[in-house]
Tab-separated table of C-alpha atoms in Angstrom:
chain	number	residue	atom	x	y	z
A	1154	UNK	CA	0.000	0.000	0.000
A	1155	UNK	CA	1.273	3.755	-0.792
A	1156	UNK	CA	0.734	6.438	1.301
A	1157	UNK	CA	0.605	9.495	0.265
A	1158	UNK	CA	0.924	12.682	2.759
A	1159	UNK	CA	-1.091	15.650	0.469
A	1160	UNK	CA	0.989	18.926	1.724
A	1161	UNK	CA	-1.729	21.341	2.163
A	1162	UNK	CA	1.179	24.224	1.280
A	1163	UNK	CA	2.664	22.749	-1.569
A	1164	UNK	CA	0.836	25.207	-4.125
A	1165	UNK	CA	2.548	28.569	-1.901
A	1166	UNK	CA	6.399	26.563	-3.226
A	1167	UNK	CA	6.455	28.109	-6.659
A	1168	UNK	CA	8.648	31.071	-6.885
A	1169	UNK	CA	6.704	32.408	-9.598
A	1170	UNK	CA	3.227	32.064	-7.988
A	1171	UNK	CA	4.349	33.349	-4.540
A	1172	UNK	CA	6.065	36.436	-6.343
A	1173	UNK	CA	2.894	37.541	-7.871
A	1174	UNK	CA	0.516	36.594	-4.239
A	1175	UNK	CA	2.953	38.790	-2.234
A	1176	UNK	CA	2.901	41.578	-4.960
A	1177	UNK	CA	-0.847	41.517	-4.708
A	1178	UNK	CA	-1.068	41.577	-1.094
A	1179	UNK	CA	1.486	44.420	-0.542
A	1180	UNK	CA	-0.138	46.595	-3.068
A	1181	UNK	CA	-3.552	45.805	-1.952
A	1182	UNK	CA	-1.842	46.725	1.311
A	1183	UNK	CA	-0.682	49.983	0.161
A	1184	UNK	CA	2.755	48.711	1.808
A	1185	UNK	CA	5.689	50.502	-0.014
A	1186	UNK	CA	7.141	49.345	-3.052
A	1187	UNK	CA	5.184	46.073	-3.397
A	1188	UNK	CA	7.102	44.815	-6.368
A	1189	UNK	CA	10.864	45.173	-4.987
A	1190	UNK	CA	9.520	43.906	-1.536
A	1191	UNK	CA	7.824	40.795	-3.076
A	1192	UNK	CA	10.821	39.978	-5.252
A	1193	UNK	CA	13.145	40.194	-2.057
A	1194	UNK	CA	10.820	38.275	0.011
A	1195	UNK	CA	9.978	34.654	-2.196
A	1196	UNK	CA	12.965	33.134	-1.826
A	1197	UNK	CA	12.384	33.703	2.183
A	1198	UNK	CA	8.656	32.543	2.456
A	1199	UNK	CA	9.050	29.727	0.323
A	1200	UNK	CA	12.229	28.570	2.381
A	1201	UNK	CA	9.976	29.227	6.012
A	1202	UNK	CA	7.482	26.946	4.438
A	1203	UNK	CA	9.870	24.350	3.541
A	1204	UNK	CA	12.370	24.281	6.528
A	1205	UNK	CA	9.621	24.181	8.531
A	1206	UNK	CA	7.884	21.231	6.745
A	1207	UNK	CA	10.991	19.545	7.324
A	1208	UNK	CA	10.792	19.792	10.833
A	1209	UNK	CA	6.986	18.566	10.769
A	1210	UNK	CA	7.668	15.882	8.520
A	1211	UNK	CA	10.974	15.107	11.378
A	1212	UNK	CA	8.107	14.925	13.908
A	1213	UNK	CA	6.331	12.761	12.433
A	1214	UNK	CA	8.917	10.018	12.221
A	1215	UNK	CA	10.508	10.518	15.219
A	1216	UNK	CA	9.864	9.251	18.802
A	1217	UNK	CA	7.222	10.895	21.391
A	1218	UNK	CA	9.852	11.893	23.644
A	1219	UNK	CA	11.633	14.466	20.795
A	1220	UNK	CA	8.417	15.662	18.982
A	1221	UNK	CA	7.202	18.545	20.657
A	1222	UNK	CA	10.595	20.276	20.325
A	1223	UNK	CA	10.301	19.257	16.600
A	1224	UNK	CA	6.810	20.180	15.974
A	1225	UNK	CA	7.028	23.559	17.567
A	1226	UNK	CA	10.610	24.547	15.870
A	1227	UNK	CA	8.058	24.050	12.655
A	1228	UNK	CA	5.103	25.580	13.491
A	1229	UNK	CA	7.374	28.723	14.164
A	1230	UNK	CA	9.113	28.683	10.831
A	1231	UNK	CA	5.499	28.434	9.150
A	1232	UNK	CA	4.443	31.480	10.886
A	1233	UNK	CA	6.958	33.472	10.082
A	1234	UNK	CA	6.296	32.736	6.497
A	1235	UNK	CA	2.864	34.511	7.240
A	1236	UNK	CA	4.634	37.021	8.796
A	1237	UNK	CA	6.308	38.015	5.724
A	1238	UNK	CA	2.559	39.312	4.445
A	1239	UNK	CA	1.850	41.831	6.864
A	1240	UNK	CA	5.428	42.456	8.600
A	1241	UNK	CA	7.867	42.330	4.964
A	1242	UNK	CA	10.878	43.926	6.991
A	1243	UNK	CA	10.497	41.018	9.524
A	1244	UNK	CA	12.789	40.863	11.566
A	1245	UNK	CA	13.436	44.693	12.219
A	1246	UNK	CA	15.037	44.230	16.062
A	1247	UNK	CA	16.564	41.222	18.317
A	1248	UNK	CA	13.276	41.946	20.653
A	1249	UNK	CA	10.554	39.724	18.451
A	1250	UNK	CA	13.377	36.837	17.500
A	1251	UNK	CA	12.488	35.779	21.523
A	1252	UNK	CA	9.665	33.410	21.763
A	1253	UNK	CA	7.579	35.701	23.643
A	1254	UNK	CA	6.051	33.280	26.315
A	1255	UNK	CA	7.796	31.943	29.573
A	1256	UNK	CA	6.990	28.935	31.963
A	1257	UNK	CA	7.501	28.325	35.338
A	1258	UNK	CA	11.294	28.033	35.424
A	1259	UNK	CA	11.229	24.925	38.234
A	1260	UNK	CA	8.178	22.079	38.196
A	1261	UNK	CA	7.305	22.010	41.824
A	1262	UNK	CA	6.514	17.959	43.252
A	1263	UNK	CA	3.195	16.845	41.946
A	1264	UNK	CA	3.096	18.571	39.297
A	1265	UNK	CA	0.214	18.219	36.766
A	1266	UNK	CA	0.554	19.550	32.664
A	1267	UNK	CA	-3.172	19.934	32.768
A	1268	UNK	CA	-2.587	22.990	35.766
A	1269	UNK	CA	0.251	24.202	33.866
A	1270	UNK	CA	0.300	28.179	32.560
A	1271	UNK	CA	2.266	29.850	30.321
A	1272	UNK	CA	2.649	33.630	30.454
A	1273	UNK	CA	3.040	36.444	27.359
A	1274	UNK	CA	5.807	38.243	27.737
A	1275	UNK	CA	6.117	41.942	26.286
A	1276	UNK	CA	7.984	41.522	23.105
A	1277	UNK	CA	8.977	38.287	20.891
A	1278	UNK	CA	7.360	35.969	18.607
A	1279	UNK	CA	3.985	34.739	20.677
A	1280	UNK	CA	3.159	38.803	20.987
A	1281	UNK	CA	4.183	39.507	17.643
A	1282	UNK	CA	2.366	37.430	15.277
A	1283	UNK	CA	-0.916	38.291	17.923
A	1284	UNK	CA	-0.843	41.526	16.746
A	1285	UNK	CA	0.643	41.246	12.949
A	1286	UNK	CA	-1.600	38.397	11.935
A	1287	UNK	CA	-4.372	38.840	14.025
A	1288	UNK	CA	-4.661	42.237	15.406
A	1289	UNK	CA	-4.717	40.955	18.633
A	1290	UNK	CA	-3.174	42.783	21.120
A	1291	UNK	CA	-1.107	41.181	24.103
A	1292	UNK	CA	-0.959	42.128	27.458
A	1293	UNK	CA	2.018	41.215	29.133
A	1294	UNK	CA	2.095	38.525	31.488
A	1295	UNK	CA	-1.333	37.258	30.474
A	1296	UNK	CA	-1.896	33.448	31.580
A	1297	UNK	CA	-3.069	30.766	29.672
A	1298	UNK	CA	-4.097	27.528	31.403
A	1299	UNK	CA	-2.925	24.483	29.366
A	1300	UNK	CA	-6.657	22.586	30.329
A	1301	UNK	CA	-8.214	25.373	28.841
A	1302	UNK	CA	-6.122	25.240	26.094
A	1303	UNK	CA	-6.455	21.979	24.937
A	1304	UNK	CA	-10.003	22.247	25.403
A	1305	UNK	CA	-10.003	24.771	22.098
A	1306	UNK	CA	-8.484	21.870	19.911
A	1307	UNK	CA	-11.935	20.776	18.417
A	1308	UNK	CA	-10.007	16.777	17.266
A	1309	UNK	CA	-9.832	16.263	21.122
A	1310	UNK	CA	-13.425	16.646	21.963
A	1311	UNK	CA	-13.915	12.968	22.059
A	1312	UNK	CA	-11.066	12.431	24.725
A	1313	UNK	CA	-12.279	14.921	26.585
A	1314	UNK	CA	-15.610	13.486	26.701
A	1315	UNK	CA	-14.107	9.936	27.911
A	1316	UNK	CA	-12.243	11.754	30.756
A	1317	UNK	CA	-14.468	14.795	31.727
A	1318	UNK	CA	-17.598	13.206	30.933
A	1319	UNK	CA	-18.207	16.710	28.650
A	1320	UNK	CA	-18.126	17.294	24.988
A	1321	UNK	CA	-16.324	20.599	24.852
A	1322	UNK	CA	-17.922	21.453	21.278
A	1323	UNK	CA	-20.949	21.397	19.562
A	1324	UNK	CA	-20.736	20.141	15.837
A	1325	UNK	CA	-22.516	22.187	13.107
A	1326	UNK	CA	-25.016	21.086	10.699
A	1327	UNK	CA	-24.611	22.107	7.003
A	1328	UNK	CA	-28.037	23.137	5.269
A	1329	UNK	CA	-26.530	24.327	1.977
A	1330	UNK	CA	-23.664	26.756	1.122
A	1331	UNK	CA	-22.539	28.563	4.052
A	1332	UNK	CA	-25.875	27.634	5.917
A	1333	UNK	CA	-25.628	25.745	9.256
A	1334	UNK	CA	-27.649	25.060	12.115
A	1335	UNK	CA	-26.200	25.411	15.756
A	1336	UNK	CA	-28.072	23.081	18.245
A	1337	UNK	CA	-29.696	25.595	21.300
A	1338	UNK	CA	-27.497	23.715	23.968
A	1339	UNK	CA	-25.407	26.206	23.122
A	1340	UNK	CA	-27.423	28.620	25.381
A	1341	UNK	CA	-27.464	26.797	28.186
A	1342	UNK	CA	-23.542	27.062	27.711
A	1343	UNK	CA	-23.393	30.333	27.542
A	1344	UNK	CA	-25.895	31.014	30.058
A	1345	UNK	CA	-28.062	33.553	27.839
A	1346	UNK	CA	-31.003	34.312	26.449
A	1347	UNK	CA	-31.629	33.716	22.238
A	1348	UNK	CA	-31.221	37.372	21.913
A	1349	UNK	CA	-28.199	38.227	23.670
A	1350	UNK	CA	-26.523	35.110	22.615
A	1351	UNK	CA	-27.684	36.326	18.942
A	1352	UNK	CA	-26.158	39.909	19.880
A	1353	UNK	CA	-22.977	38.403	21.593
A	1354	UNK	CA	-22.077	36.299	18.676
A	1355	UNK	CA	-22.482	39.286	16.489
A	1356	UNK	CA	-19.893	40.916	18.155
A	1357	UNK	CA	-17.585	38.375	18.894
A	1358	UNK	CA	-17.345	37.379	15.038
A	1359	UNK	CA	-17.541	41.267	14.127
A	1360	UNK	CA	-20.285	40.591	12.004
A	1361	UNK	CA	-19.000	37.043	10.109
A	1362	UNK	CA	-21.937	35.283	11.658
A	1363	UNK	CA	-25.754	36.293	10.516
A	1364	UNK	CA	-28.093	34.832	12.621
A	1365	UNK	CA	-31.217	34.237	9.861
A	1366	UNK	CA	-34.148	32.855	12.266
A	1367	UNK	CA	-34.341	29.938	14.668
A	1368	UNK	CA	-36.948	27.175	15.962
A	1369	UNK	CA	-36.901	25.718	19.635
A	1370	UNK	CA	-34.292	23.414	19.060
A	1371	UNK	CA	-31.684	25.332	16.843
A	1372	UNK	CA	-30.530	28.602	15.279
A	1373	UNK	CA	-29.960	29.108	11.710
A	1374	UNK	CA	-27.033	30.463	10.898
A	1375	UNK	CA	-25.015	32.591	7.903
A	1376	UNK	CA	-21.072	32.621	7.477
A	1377	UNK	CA	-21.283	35.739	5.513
A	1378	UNK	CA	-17.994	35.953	4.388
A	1379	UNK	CA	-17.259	32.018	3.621
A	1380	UNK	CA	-14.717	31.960	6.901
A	1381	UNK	CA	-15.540	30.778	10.450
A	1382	UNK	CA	-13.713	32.773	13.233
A	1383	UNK	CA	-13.441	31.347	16.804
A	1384	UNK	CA	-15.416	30.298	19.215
A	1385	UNK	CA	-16.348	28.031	15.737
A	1386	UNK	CA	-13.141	25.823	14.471
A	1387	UNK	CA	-12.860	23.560	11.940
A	1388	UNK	CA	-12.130	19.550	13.306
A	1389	UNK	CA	-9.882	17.911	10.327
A	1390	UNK	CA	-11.010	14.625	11.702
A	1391	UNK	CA	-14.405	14.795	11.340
A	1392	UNK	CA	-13.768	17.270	8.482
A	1393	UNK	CA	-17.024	19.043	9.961
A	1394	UNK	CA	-17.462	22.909	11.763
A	1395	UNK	CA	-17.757	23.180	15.540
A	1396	UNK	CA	-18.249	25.608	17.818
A	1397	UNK	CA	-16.949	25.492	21.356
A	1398	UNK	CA	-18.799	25.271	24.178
A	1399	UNK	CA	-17.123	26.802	27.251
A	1400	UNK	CA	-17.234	30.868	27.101
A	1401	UNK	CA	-13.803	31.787	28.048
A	1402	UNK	CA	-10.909	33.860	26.679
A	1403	UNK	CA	-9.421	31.243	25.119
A	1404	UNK	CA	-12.748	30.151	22.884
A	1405	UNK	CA	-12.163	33.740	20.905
A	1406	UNK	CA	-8.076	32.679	20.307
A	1407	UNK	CA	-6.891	32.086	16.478
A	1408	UNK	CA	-6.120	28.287	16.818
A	1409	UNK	CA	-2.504	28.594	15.338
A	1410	UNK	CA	-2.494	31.168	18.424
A	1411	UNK	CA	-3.232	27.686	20.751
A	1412	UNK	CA	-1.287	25.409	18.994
A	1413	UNK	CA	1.647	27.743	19.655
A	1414	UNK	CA	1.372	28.272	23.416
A	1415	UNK	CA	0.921	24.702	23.700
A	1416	UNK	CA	3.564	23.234	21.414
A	1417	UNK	CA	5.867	25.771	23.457
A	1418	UNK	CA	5.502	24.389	26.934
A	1419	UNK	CA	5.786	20.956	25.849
A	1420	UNK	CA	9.339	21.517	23.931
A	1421	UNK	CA	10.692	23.291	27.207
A	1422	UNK	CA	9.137	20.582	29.466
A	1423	UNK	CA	10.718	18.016	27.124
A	1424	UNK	CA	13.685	19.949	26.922
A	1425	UNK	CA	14.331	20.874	30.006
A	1426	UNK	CA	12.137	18.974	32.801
A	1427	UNK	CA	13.613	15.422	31.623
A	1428	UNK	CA	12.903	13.557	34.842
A	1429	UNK	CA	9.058	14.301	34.472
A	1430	UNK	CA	8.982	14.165	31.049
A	1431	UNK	CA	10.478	10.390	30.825
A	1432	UNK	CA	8.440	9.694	33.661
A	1433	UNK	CA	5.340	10.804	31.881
A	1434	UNK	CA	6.057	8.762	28.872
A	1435	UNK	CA	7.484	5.229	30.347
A	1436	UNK	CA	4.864	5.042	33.161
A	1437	UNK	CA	1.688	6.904	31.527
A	1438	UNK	CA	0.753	7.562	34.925
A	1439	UNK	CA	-2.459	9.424	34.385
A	1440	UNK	CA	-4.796	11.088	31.994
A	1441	UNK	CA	-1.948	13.393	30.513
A	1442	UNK	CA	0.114	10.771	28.567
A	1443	UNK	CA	-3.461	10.791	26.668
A	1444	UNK	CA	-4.143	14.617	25.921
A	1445	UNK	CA	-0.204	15.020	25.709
A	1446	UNK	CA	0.358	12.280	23.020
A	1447	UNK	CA	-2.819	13.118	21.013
A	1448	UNK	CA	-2.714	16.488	20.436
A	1449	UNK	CA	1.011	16.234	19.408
A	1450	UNK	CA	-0.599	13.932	16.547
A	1451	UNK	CA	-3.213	16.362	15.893
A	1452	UNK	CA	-0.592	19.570	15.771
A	1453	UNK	CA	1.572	17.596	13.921
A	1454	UNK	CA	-0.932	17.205	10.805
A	1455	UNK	CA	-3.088	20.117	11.381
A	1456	UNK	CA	-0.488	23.188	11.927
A	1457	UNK	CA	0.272	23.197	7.874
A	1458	UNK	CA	-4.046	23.099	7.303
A	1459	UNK	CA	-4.048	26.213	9.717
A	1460	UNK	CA	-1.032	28.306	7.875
A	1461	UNK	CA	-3.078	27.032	4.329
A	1462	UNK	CA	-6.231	28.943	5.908
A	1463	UNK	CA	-4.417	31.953	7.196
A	1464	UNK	CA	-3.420	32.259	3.706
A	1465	UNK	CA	-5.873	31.807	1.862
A	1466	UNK	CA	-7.868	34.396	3.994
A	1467	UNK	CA	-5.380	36.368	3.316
A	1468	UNK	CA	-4.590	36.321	-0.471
């Protein structure tokens, strides 16, 4: 049997059609000399996309105990591909090479992943493409719980149901087109009323989401512009639209924005909290080994889908 791995970005490794996407975008940008700029920066996006396929396609082959350090080192070099759209002088100082998060520095005994945090730090990469590629600001030394976190990955919902005895998302039915219908659970949720969860969706998608009418059991719903923002995100598994159901800060996060955080912490635990990290793997001592060793599959795969949306939303 062959096997073939379909690169999602394989279409962005032509010189000649990535000189004339940039040129479009910068000059639909009204950045500066769009044609010098987008000859000078092809050769560099095409090589971010491939160096950090290799390290994906590294990860894939290689054993747990290596692949988060692996599968983060190419998640970064895809985003700084996207980078090169809105940020073409990238990198203009030493202060956003950094990685722009930080963990504890010492895991204290009995120490549990799921409890984990990571924190933003004021300049680097995390902060950086926040604000370049999704004009979201950072505030510095903002937490983000690694339960909560893995909770946004829609390919884990069924794990989480097993072990939390929850589904964390609520699948979307397509009508027709860009047509779904969002089951009315969703209220209870949220904890609102039809209206205000009409009026709070509205604003949380900044208008993406039409809400057309609704019957007692669901809403029917518009994507008006083709493209689902969070809380909704896209499971590759189930190649279907969810939307999450727990309300907090995290549920309105770009994904690549949660694969990052979370890719992070587990290359410096693997890196540099061995003893727990070995322990973790050879005695699977709890739930962890299960969320850990999952979504490392899921990232693996799904990180190159996520840079292929940016993209195309993009371009």
């Amino acid at each position: 049997m062959i096997y073939l791995h379909q690169d999602p970005l394989l279409p962005y490794k032509s010189a000649f059609t990535t000189k004339k996407l940039l040129f479009a975008y910068y000059q639909a940008a009204s950045i500066e000399k769009p044609e010098e700029k987008a000859f000078n920066n092809c050769d560099r996006f095409i090589h971010f996309l491939e160096h950090g396929g290799v390290y994906l396609d590294q990860a894939r082959q290689a054993p747990l105990a290596i692949q988060p350090t692996l599968a983060f080192y190419g998640l970064t070099h895809l985003i700084k591909a996207c980078l090169l759209l809105n940020d073409p002088d990238y990198p203009t100082s030493s202060q956003v090479l950094a990685h722009g998060l930080s963990t504890r520095k010492k895991k204290k005994q009995g120490y549990r992943f799921l409890q984990d945090e990571v924190r933003t730090q004021r300049n680097g990469l995390f902060p950086h493409i926040s604000d370049k590629l999704f004009h979201v600001k950072q505030l510095e030394g903002t937490k983000f719980n690694m339960k909560n976190l893995l909770m946004q990955i829609p390919e884990l919902n069924e794990l989480l149901r097993f072990h939390f005895q929850h589904s964390a998302f609520i699948t979307l039915i397509k009508k027709e087109s860009d047509t779904y219908l969002l089951s009315k659970d969703i209220i209870d949720d949220y904890k609102m009323t039809d209206n205000r969860f009409t009026d709070y969706l509205s604003e949380k998608t900044k208008g993406s989401i039409e809400m057309m009418n609704h019957s007692a059991e669901s809403f029917t719903m518009n994507c008006t512009n083709g493209r689902f923002v969070p809380p909704f995100r896209y499971n590759c598994l189930e190649n279907q639209w969810t939307v999450s159901r727990h309300k907090t800060d995290e549920a309105f996060y770009p994904e690549l924005l949660i694969h990052f955080a979370l890719l992070y912490n587990l290359s410096m635990i693997a890196r540099y909290e061995t003893e727990w990290w070995y322990e973790m793997l050879k005695l699977t001592p709890n739930e962890e080994y299960s969320f850990i060793k999952h979504f490392i599959d899921i990232s693996i795969f799904k990180c190159p889908v996520l840079i292929d949306q940016y993209l195309k939303s993009r371009c």
